[in-house]
Coordinates of C-alpha atoms in Angstrom, one line a residue:
M1 CA 0.0 0.0 0.0
N2 CA 1.6 3.3 -1.1
F3 CA 1.6 6.6 0.8
I4 CA -1.3 8.1 -1.3
T5 CA -3.5 5.1 -0.7
K6 CA -2.8 5.1 3.1
L7 CA -3.5 8.9 3.2
L8 CA -6.9 8.4 1.4
L9 CA -7.9 5.6 3.7
S10 CA -7.0 7.6 6.8
T11 CA -9.0 10.6 5.5
I12 CA -12.0 8.4 4.8
L13 CA -11.9 6.9 8.4
I14 CA -11.5 10.3 10.0
L15 CA -14.4 11.8 8.0
S16 CA -16.6 8.8 8.9
A17 CA -15.8 9.1 12.5
I18 CA -16.6 12.8 12.5
K19 CA -19.9 12.2 10.7
G20 CA -20.8 9.4 13.1
F21 CA -20.1 11.7 16.1
S22 CA -22.1 14.5 14.5
Q23 CA -25.1 12.3 14.0
M24 CA -25.0 11.0 17.5
S25 CA -24.5 14.5 19.1
N26 CA -27.0 16.3 16.9
P27 CA -30.6 15.5 17.8
N28 CA -31.8 17.6 14.9
N29 CA -31.0 14.7 12.6
H30 CA -34.0 12.9 14.0
P31 CA -37.2 14.1 12.3
K32 CA -39.5 16.4 14.2
K33 CA -42.9 15.0 14.9
V34 CA -46.1 17.1 14.9
L35 CA -49.5 16.0 15.8
F36 CA -52.4 17.4 13.7
V37 CA -55.7 17.4 15.5
V38 CA -58.7 17.7 13.3
T39 CA -62.5 17.9 13.9
S40 CA -64.9 15.0 13.8
H41 CA -67.9 17.3 13.6
G42 CA -69.7 17.4 10.2
D43 CA -73.0 19.2 10.8
L44 CA -73.3 22.9 10.4
G45 CA -75.6 23.5 13.4
N46 CA -79.3 22.9 12.6
T47 CA -79.0 24.2 9.0
G48 CA -79.0 20.8 7.4
H49 CA -75.7 21.7 5.7
K50 CA -72.4 20.1 6.3
T51 CA -69.1 21.4 7.7
G52 CA -65.8 19.9 8.9
I53 CA -62.2 20.8 8.1
W54 CA -61.5 23.7 5.8
I55 CA -59.2 21.6 3.6
E56 CA -56.8 24.4 2.7
E57 CA -56.1 24.9 6.4
F58 CA -55.1 21.3 6.6
A59 CA -53.3 21.0 3.3
A60 CA -51.1 24.1 3.4
P61 CA -49.6 23.5 6.8
Y62 CA -49.4 19.8 6.2
Y63 CA -47.2 20.1 3.1
H64 CA -45.3 23.1 4.5
L65 CA -44.1 20.9 7.4
M66 CA -43.8 17.6 5.5
D67 CA -41.6 19.2 2.9
K68 CA -39.2 20.1 5.6
G69 CA -39.0 16.5 6.8
V70 CA -41.5 16.7 9.7
A71 CA -43.4 13.5 10.5
I72 CA -47.1 14.1 10.9
T73 CA -49.7 12.1 12.7
I74 CA -53.4 13.0 12.3
A75 CA -55.9 12.5 15.2
S76 CA -59.5 13.4 15.7
P77 CA -62.0 13.0 18.7
K78 CA -63.8 10.1 17.1
G79 CA -61.0 8.7 14.9
G80 CA -61.6 7.5 11.4
Q81 CA -62.8 9.6 8.5
A82 CA -62.5 13.3 9.2
P83 CA -65.2 15.4 7.6
I84 CA -64.3 18.0 5.0
D85 CA -66.3 21.1 4.6
P86 CA -67.9 20.8 1.1
K87 CA -67.6 24.6 0.6
S88 CA -63.8 24.3 0.9
T89 CA -63.8 22.0 -2.1
A90 CA -65.4 24.6 -4.3
P91 CA -63.4 25.7 -7.4
D92 CA -62.9 29.3 -6.0
A93 CA -61.5 28.0 -2.7
Q94 CA -58.6 26.0 -4.3
T95 CA -54.9 26.7 -3.8
P96 CA -51.8 24.9 -4.9
A97 CA -51.8 23.0 -1.5
T98 CA -55.4 21.8 -2.0
K99 CA -54.7 20.7 -5.6
R100 CA -51.7 18.8 -4.3
Y101 CA -53.9 17.1 -1.6
Y102 CA -56.5 16.0 -4.2
A103 CA -53.6 14.3 -6.2
D104 CA -52.2 12.7 -3.0
A105 CA -53.9 9.4 -2.3
A106 CA -51.6 8.6 0.6
T107 CA -52.5 11.7 2.5
Q108 CA -56.2 11.3 1.7
E109 CA -55.9 7.8 3.2
K110 CA -54.4 9.2 6.4
L111 CA -57.3 11.7 6.7
A112 CA -59.7 8.9 6.2
H113 CA -58.2 6.9 9.0
T114 CA -57.3 9.4 11.7
V115 CA -56.3 8.0 15.1
Q116 CA -58.6 8.5 18.1
L117 CA -57.6 11.6 20.1
S118 CA -57.8 9.8 23.4
T119 CA -55.0 7.4 22.4
V120 CA -52.3 10.1 21.7
K121 CA -50.0 11.8 24.2
Q122 CA -47.8 14.8 24.0
S123 CA -44.6 12.9 24.9
D124 CA -44.6 11.4 21.4
Y125 CA -44.5 14.7 19.6
D126 CA -42.6 18.0 19.4
A127 CA -45.7 20.2 18.7
V128 CA -49.4 20.1 18.0
F129 CA -51.3 21.8 15.2
Y130 CA -55.0 22.4 14.8
P131 CA -56.5 23.1 11.3
G132 CA -59.8 25.0 11.3
G133 CA -63.1 24.9 9.5
H134 CA -66.3 25.4 11.5
G135 CA -66.3 21.9 12.9
P136 CA -64.1 22.7 15.9
M137 CA -66.6 25.2 17.1
W138 CA -68.8 22.3 18.1
D139 CA -66.5 19.4 19.1
L140 CA -63.0 20.5 19.9
A141 CA -64.2 23.6 21.8
E142 CA -65.8 21.4 24.4
D143 CA -63.5 18.4 24.2
A144 CA -61.8 17.8 27.6
T145 CA -59.2 15.4 26.1
S146 CA -58.2 18.1 23.6
A147 CA -58.0 20.8 26.2
K148 CA -55.8 18.6 28.4
L149 CA -53.6 17.8 25.4
I150 CA -53.0 21.4 24.6
S151 CA -52.2 22.2 28.2
D152 CA -49.8 19.3 28.3
F153 CA -47.9 20.4 25.3
I154 CA -47.5 24.0 26.7
S155 CA -46.5 22.8 30.1
H156 CA -43.8 20.6 28.6
N157 CA -42.4 23.5 26.7
K158 CA -43.8 22.5 23.3
P159 CA -45.7 24.8 20.9
A160 CA -49.4 24.6 20.0
A161 CA -50.6 26.2 16.8
L162 CA -54.2 26.8 15.7
V163 CA -55.6 28.5 12.7
C164 CA -59.0 30.2 11.8
H165 CA -61.8 28.5 13.8
A166 CA -59.4 26.0 15.5
P167 CA -58.6 28.5 18.3
A168 CA -62.0 27.5 19.6
A169 CA -60.2 24.5 21.0
L170 CA -58.5 27.0 23.5
K171 CA -61.9 27.8 25.0
N172 CA -61.5 25.5 28.0
V173 CA -57.8 25.1 28.2
K174 CA -56.2 26.1 31.5
D175 CA -52.6 26.9 32.4
A176 CA -50.7 25.4 35.3
K177 CA -52.3 27.9 37.7
G178 CA -55.8 27.0 36.6
Q179 CA -56.3 30.2 34.6
P180 CA -57.4 30.3 30.9
L181 CA -54.4 29.6 28.8
V182 CA -55.1 32.6 26.6
K183 CA -55.4 35.1 29.5
G184 CA -52.9 37.9 29.0
K185 CA -51.7 36.4 25.7
K186 CA -51.8 37.8 22.2
V187 CA -54.2 35.6 20.2
T188 CA -56.2 35.7 17.0
G189 CA -58.8 33.6 15.2
F190 CA -61.7 34.0 12.8
S191 CA -63.0 37.5 13.5
N192 CA -66.6 38.6 14.1
S193 CA -66.6 40.6 10.9
E194 CA -65.5 37.5 8.9
E195 CA -68.2 35.4 10.5
E196 CA -70.8 38.0 9.7
A197 CA -69.5 38.0 6.1
V198 CA -70.1 34.3 5.7
G199 CA -73.6 34.7 7.3
L200 CA -73.1 32.3 10.2
T201 CA -73.1 34.5 13.3
K202 CA -76.5 33.0 14.3
V203 CA -75.5 29.5 13.4
V204 CA -72.2 29.0 15.3
P205 CA -72.5 28.2 19.0
F206 CA -70.5 31.2 19.9
L207 CA -68.4 33.9 18.3
L208 CA -64.7 33.0 18.4
E209 CA -63.4 36.5 18.7
D210 CA -65.7 37.1 21.7
A211 CA -64.8 33.9 23.4
L212 CA -61.0 34.6 23.2
K213 CA -61.6 38.1 24.7
A214 CA -63.9 36.7 27.4
N215 CA -61.0 34.4 28.5
G216 CA -58.7 37.4 28.8
G217 CA -56.9 37.0 25.5
H218 CA -55.5 40.1 23.9
Y219 CA -57.3 39.5 20.6
E220 CA -55.6 41.0 17.5
K221 CA -56.7 40.9 13.9
G222 CA -55.7 42.0 10.4
P223 CA -57.8 42.9 7.4
D224 CA -60.6 40.4 6.7
W225 CA -59.4 37.4 4.6
Q226 CA -55.8 38.5 4.6
S227 CA -53.0 36.5 6.2
F228 CA -52.5 37.4 9.9
S229 CA -50.9 35.4 12.6
V230 CA -49.5 36.1 16.1
Q231 CA -47.2 34.2 18.4
D232 CA -47.0 34.6 22.2
G233 CA -44.4 32.3 23.6
L234 CA -45.5 28.8 22.7
L235 CA -48.9 29.7 21.5
I236 CA -49.3 30.4 17.8
T237 CA -52.6 31.4 16.2
G238 CA -53.8 32.5 12.7
Q239 CA -56.9 34.5 11.8
N240 CA -58.3 32.8 8.7
P241 CA -57.5 30.3 5.9
A242 CA -55.0 32.7 4.3
S243 CA -53.0 32.6 7.5
S244 CA -52.3 28.8 7.3
D245 CA -48.9 29.0 5.8
A246 CA -47.8 31.8 8.1
V247 CA -48.8 29.8 11.2
A248 CA -47.0 26.7 9.9
E249 CA -43.9 28.7 9.3
K250 CA -43.9 30.1 12.8
L251 CA -44.4 26.6 14.2
L252 CA -41.5 25.2 12.1
K253 CA -39.2 27.9 13.4
Q254 CA -40.2 27.2 16.9
I255 CA -39.5 23.4 16.7
S256 CA -36.3 24.0 14.8
K257 CA -34.7 26.1 17.6

C-alpha cells in the first residue's frame, strides 16, 4: 500500500468518525414529529348543511411541514374519517396546496383513518397543530381530552398552533395555575366581521373573537381574509384560511430552535 492510498484511507476513516459523532450528538438529525388534531364534527348547526375541516387549512400547513422533513400524525376526537367542509372543495377555494392534496392518495388515506384523540400523548410529539373549519366550534371547543392535550404540550415547553376557527379548541384550556391559557396572551382567530361576512353569526354556538376576549386573551386581527398570525411564547394562532402557511412557518421555526 503506497503513501497516497494510506492517506486516502486515513482521511475516509477520519471523516466517517466525524460524521458518526455529529449524527449522535445532533438531535436535529431525528425528524421532528407534529400531531395534527382535526375535527370529527360534520353538521353545520341545525341548518341541514355540512361542515368539517376547511381543507386548505389542513393541506397548506401539512405540506409546508412535511416538505421540511416533519413526520405528521393525524388525530380526531372520534378517529376514522375526518369530515371535510364541502364549501372548501369549491373551485374558487382552491390553492396549490389543496390541488396537491387531491392528487395525493396517501394523505387522503391518512385523513380517512385518523387515530382517536384519546390514544395520543404529547410525549410522542414535538408540537401540536389544529387546522380550522367550522367543525371545531362544536366538538374541539368542548372536548376535555383536547383541552388537556394542549395544556400538556404547553406545560412541557412544546408549541401549540391553531388557525382560523381552530382556536375555539382553546376555550376551556387552563394553564398550570388553573387560569385560561389565553389570559394575557396575544391571540387571533376567525373574526366577528368575517363570521358575519359568511352569514353564520346566528349558526355557530359562539363567536370565536368574543370567546377569546372573554377568557382574557389580547385579541388582534388584520384585514378580513388577509394573512394574519401572532405568536405569544409557545402559542401560535392564525386568523383565517389565508393565514395557514404563516402559522405553519412560525411553528416550524419554533420546533427548529
